[in-house]
PDB file of C-alpha atoms in Angstrom:
ATOM      1  CA  MET A   1      31.010 -66.523  21.476  1.00 43.00           C
ATOM      2  CA  MET A   2      33.542 -65.737  24.187  1.00 48.00           C
ATOM      3  CA  ASP A   3      32.994 -62.602  26.247  1.00 61.00           C
ATOM      4  CA  ILE A   4      36.158 -60.561  25.777  1.00 59.00           C
ATOM      5  CA  PHE A   5      35.776 -58.881  29.177  1.00 59.00           C
ATOM      6  CA  PRO A   6      35.554 -61.691  31.752  1.00 58.00           C
ATOM      7  CA  THR A   7      33.833 -61.043  35.062  1.00 64.00           C
ATOM      8  CA  GLN A   8      36.120 -63.574  36.767  1.00 66.00           C
ATOM      9  CA  ARG A   9      39.707 -63.937  35.560  1.00 58.00           C
ATOM     10  CA  THR A  10      40.710 -67.548  34.863  1.00 58.00           C
ATOM     11  CA  THR A  11      44.331 -66.903  33.850  1.00 56.00           C
ATOM     12  CA  PRO A  12      47.024 -64.690  35.374  1.00 59.00           C
ATOM     13  CA  LEU A  13      47.875 -61.463  33.612  1.00 64.00           C
ATOM     14  CA  PRO A  14      51.196 -61.178  31.811  1.00 64.00           C
ATOM     15  CA  GLY A  15      53.581 -58.607  33.291  1.00 74.00           C
ATOM     16  CA  GLY A  16      52.907 -54.922  32.730  1.00 80.00           C
ATOM     17  CA  TYR A  17      49.116 -55.042  32.765  1.00 82.00           C
ATOM     18  CA  MET A  18      46.973 -53.575  35.542  1.00 86.00           C
ATOM     19  CA  GLY A  19      44.013 -55.764  34.624  1.00 85.00           C
ATOM     20  CA  LYS A  20      41.142 -53.351  34.155  1.00 88.00           C
ATOM     21  CA  ILE A  21      39.744 -50.668  31.919  1.00 88.00           C
ATOM     22  CA  LEU A  22      37.375 -47.827  32.711  1.00 89.00           C
ATOM     23  CA  ARG A  23      34.368 -47.656  30.414  1.00 88.00           C
ATOM     24  CA  VAL A  24      32.727 -44.213  30.216  1.00 88.00           C
ATOM     25  CA  ASP A  25      29.424 -43.597  28.416  1.00 87.00           C
ATOM     26  CA  LEU A  26      29.728 -40.022  27.182  1.00 83.00           C
ATOM     27  CA  THR A  27      25.981 -39.812  26.522  1.00 86.00           C
ATOM     28  CA  THR A  28      24.906 -40.606  30.087  1.00 90.00           C
ATOM     29  CA  GLY A  29      28.109 -40.001  32.037  1.00 89.00           C
ATOM     30  CA  ALA A  30      27.929 -43.513  33.508  1.00 90.00           C
ATOM     31  CA  MET A  31      31.249 -45.176  34.372  1.00 91.00           C
ATOM     32  CA  ARG A  32      32.149 -48.779  35.157  1.00 91.00           C
ATOM     33  CA  ASP A  33      35.270 -50.891  35.547  1.00 91.00           C
ATOM     34  CA  GLU A  34      35.814 -53.946  33.359  1.00 88.00           C
ATOM     35  CA  ASN A  35      38.498 -56.600  33.364  1.00 88.00           C
ATOM     36  CA  LEU A  36      40.967 -56.815  30.518  1.00 86.00           C
ATOM     37  CA  PRO A  37      40.566 -59.805  28.201  1.00 84.00           C
ATOM     38  CA  GLU A  38      42.135 -63.128  29.194  1.00 82.00           C
ATOM     39  CA  GLU A  39      45.856 -63.841  28.833  1.00 82.00           C
ATOM     40  CA  PRO A  40      45.732 -65.637  25.429  1.00 84.00           C
ATOM     41  CA  ILE A  41      44.216 -62.523  23.831  1.00 84.00           C
ATOM     42  CA  LEU A  42      46.702 -60.216  25.568  1.00 83.00           C
ATOM     43  CA  LYS A  43      49.622 -62.331  24.340  1.00 84.00           C
ATOM     44  CA  LYS A  44      48.377 -62.097  20.745  1.00 87.00           C
ATOM     45  CA  LEU A  45      47.594 -58.376  20.893  1.00 86.00           C
ATOM     46  CA  ILE A  46      50.542 -56.785  22.679  1.00 85.00           C
ATOM     47  CA  GLY A  47      50.170 -53.079  23.330  1.00 85.00           C
ATOM     48  CA  GLY A  48      47.403 -50.534  23.527  1.00 87.00           C
ATOM     49  CA  GLN A  49      46.950 -50.022  19.787  1.00 89.00           C
ATOM     50  CA  ALA A  50      46.463 -53.712  18.973  1.00 90.00           C
ATOM     51  CA  LEU A  51      44.136 -54.336  21.906  1.00 90.00           C
ATOM     52  CA  ALA A  52      42.110 -51.169  21.227  1.00 90.00           C
ATOM     53  CA  SER A  53      41.689 -52.182  17.571  1.00 91.00           C
ATOM     54  CA  TYR A  54      40.529 -55.638  18.676  1.00 91.00           C
ATOM     55  CA  ILE A  55      37.960 -54.146  21.057  1.00 90.00           C
ATOM     56  CA  LEU A  56      36.610 -51.877  18.307  1.00 91.00           C
ATOM     57  CA  MET A  57      36.400 -54.704  15.792  1.00 90.00           C
ATOM     58  CA  LYS A  58      34.433 -56.806  18.312  1.00 90.00           C
ATOM     59  CA  GLU A  59      32.084 -54.083  19.608  1.00 90.00           C
ATOM     60  CA  LEU A  60      31.601 -51.425  16.933  1.00 91.00           C
ATOM     61  CA  PRO A  61      28.393 -51.907  14.897  1.00 91.00           C
ATOM     62  CA  LEU A  62      28.942 -52.131  11.138  1.00 90.00           C
ATOM     63  CA  ASP A  63      26.631 -49.164  10.566  1.00 91.00           C
ATOM     64  CA  ALA A  64      28.275 -46.953  13.220  1.00 91.00           C
ATOM     65  CA  LYS A  65      28.824 -43.302  12.381  1.00 92.00           C
ATOM     66  CA  PRO A  66      31.980 -41.476  13.554  1.00 91.00           C
ATOM     67  CA  PHE A  67      29.987 -38.847  15.482  1.00 92.00           C
ATOM     68  CA  GLY A  68      27.097 -41.128  16.468  1.00 90.00           C
ATOM     69  CA  PRO A  69      26.377 -42.336  20.005  1.00 89.00           C
ATOM     70  CA  GLU A  70      27.217 -45.925  19.005  1.00 89.00           C
ATOM     71  CA  ASN A  71      30.816 -44.990  18.165  1.00 90.00           C
ATOM     72  CA  ILE A  72      33.553 -46.032  20.561  1.00 89.00           C
ATOM     73  CA  VAL A  73      36.850 -44.319  21.309  1.00 91.00           C
ATOM     74  CA  VAL A  74      39.258 -46.704  23.006  1.00 90.00           C
ATOM     75  CA  MET A  75      42.213 -45.167  24.831  1.00 91.00           C
ATOM     76  CA  LEU A  76      44.696 -47.707  26.188  1.00 91.00           C
ATOM     77  CA  THR A  77      48.235 -47.928  27.434  1.00 90.00           C
ATOM     78  CA  GLY A  78      50.555 -50.819  26.696  1.00 86.00           C
ATOM     79  CA  PRO A  79      52.388 -53.154  29.071  1.00 85.00           C
ATOM     80  CA  LEU A  80      55.506 -50.941  29.030  1.00 84.00           C
ATOM     81  CA  THR A  81      53.696 -47.727  29.966  1.00 86.00           C
ATOM     82  CA  GLY A  82      54.691 -46.420  33.359  1.00 83.00           C
ATOM     83  CA  ASN A  83      57.779 -48.587  33.825  1.00 80.00           C
ATOM     84  CA  GLY A  84      60.176 -45.627  33.736  1.00 76.00           C
ATOM     85  CA  PHE A  85      62.877 -47.530  31.856  1.00 80.00           C
ATOM     86  CA  THR A  86      61.912 -47.620  28.184  1.00 79.00           C
ATOM     87  CA  PRO A  87      61.405 -44.965  25.503  1.00 78.00           C
ATOM     88  CA  GLY A  88      57.814 -46.201  25.038  1.00 74.00           C
ATOM     89  CA  GLY A  89      57.152 -46.073  28.755  1.00 84.00           C
ATOM     90  CA  THR A  90      54.944 -42.969  28.503  1.00 87.00           C
ATOM     91  CA  LYS A  91      52.747 -43.929  25.537  1.00 88.00           C
ATOM     92  CA  MET A  92      48.958 -43.931  25.304  1.00 90.00           C
ATOM     93  CA  THR A  93      46.990 -44.722  22.143  1.00 90.00           C
ATOM     94  CA  ALA A  94      43.469 -43.737  21.076  1.00 91.00           C
ATOM     95  CA  VAL A  95      41.726 -45.810  18.386  1.00 92.00           C
ATOM     96  CA  TYR A  96      38.366 -44.822  16.887  1.00 92.00           C
ATOM     97  CA  LEU A  97      36.181 -44.910  13.785  1.00 91.00           C
ATOM     98  CA  SER A  98      37.748 -42.305  11.523  1.00 92.00           C
ATOM     99  CA  PRO A  99      35.592 -39.283  10.621  1.00 91.00           C
ATOM    100  CA  LEU A 100      37.701 -38.862   7.463  1.00 91.00           C
ATOM    101  CA  THR A 101      36.628 -42.138   5.877  1.00 89.00           C
ATOM    102  CA  ASN A 102      33.605 -43.279   7.942  1.00 84.00           C
ATOM    103  CA  THR A 103      34.758 -46.873   7.399  1.00 84.00           C
ATOM    104  CA  THR A 104      38.309 -47.301   8.722  1.00 87.00           C
ATOM    105  CA  LEU A 105      39.908 -47.050  12.121  1.00 89.00           C
ATOM    106  CA  GLY A 106      41.880 -43.969  13.037  1.00 89.00           C
ATOM    107  CA  ARG A 107      44.631 -43.795  15.598  1.00 90.00           C
ATOM    108  CA  GLY A 108      46.329 -41.166  17.676  1.00 90.00           C
ATOM    109  CA  ALA A 109      49.248 -41.635  20.045  1.00 89.00           C
ATOM    110  CA  THR A 110      50.652 -39.429  22.741  1.00 89.00           C
ATOM    111  CA  SER A 111      53.558 -39.360  25.137  1.00 88.00           C
ATOM    112  CA  GLY A 112      53.762 -37.561  28.416  1.00 87.00           C
ATOM    113  CA  TYR A 113      52.185 -38.048  31.799  1.00 87.00           C
ATOM    114  CA  TRP A 114      48.608 -38.975  30.841  1.00 88.00           C
ATOM    115  CA  GLY A 115      49.306 -42.646  30.067  1.00 88.00           C
ATOM    116  CA  THR A 116      51.561 -43.003  33.096  1.00 88.00           C
ATOM    117  CA  TYR A 117      48.926 -41.491  35.389  1.00 89.00           C
ATOM    118  CA  LEU A 118      46.234 -43.732  33.897  1.00 89.00           C
ATOM    119  CA  LYS A 119      48.402 -46.773  34.634  1.00 87.00           C
ATOM    120  CA  ALA A 120      49.194 -45.496  38.152  1.00 87.00           C
ATOM    121  CA  ALA A 121      45.432 -45.179  38.774  1.00 89.00           C
ATOM    122  CA  GLY A 122      45.130 -48.920  38.098  1.00 88.00           C
ATOM    123  CA  TYR A 123      43.841 -48.886  34.520  1.00 89.00           C
ATOM    124  CA  ASP A 124      45.237 -50.030  31.211  1.00 88.00           C
TER     125      ASP A 124
END
């Protein structure tokens, strides 16, 4: 099985990506940087919502509970975030295990400065 977060990048990133995510464990408060997946995955899953859904599908245990410590909330920007030229240039998406159904993914999107600042800090 391929590790979706490579420790050494073997392909260049397509335009618009910063190349890393910040992983925060809300139980312990520990934080660490991780690389984005390799270019072939990024080309198939364009944008924060698609990539966040992919990460959840790969990492979320089948028996995860929405409010359990094993749940993951993935908040990502897309390649257009922060460019200053497009209507979607301020978007950020959060994808998570929905507490309404306990079995499907939920999604929330926002515009404003948060996604742009996240991108300016060097994260996707």
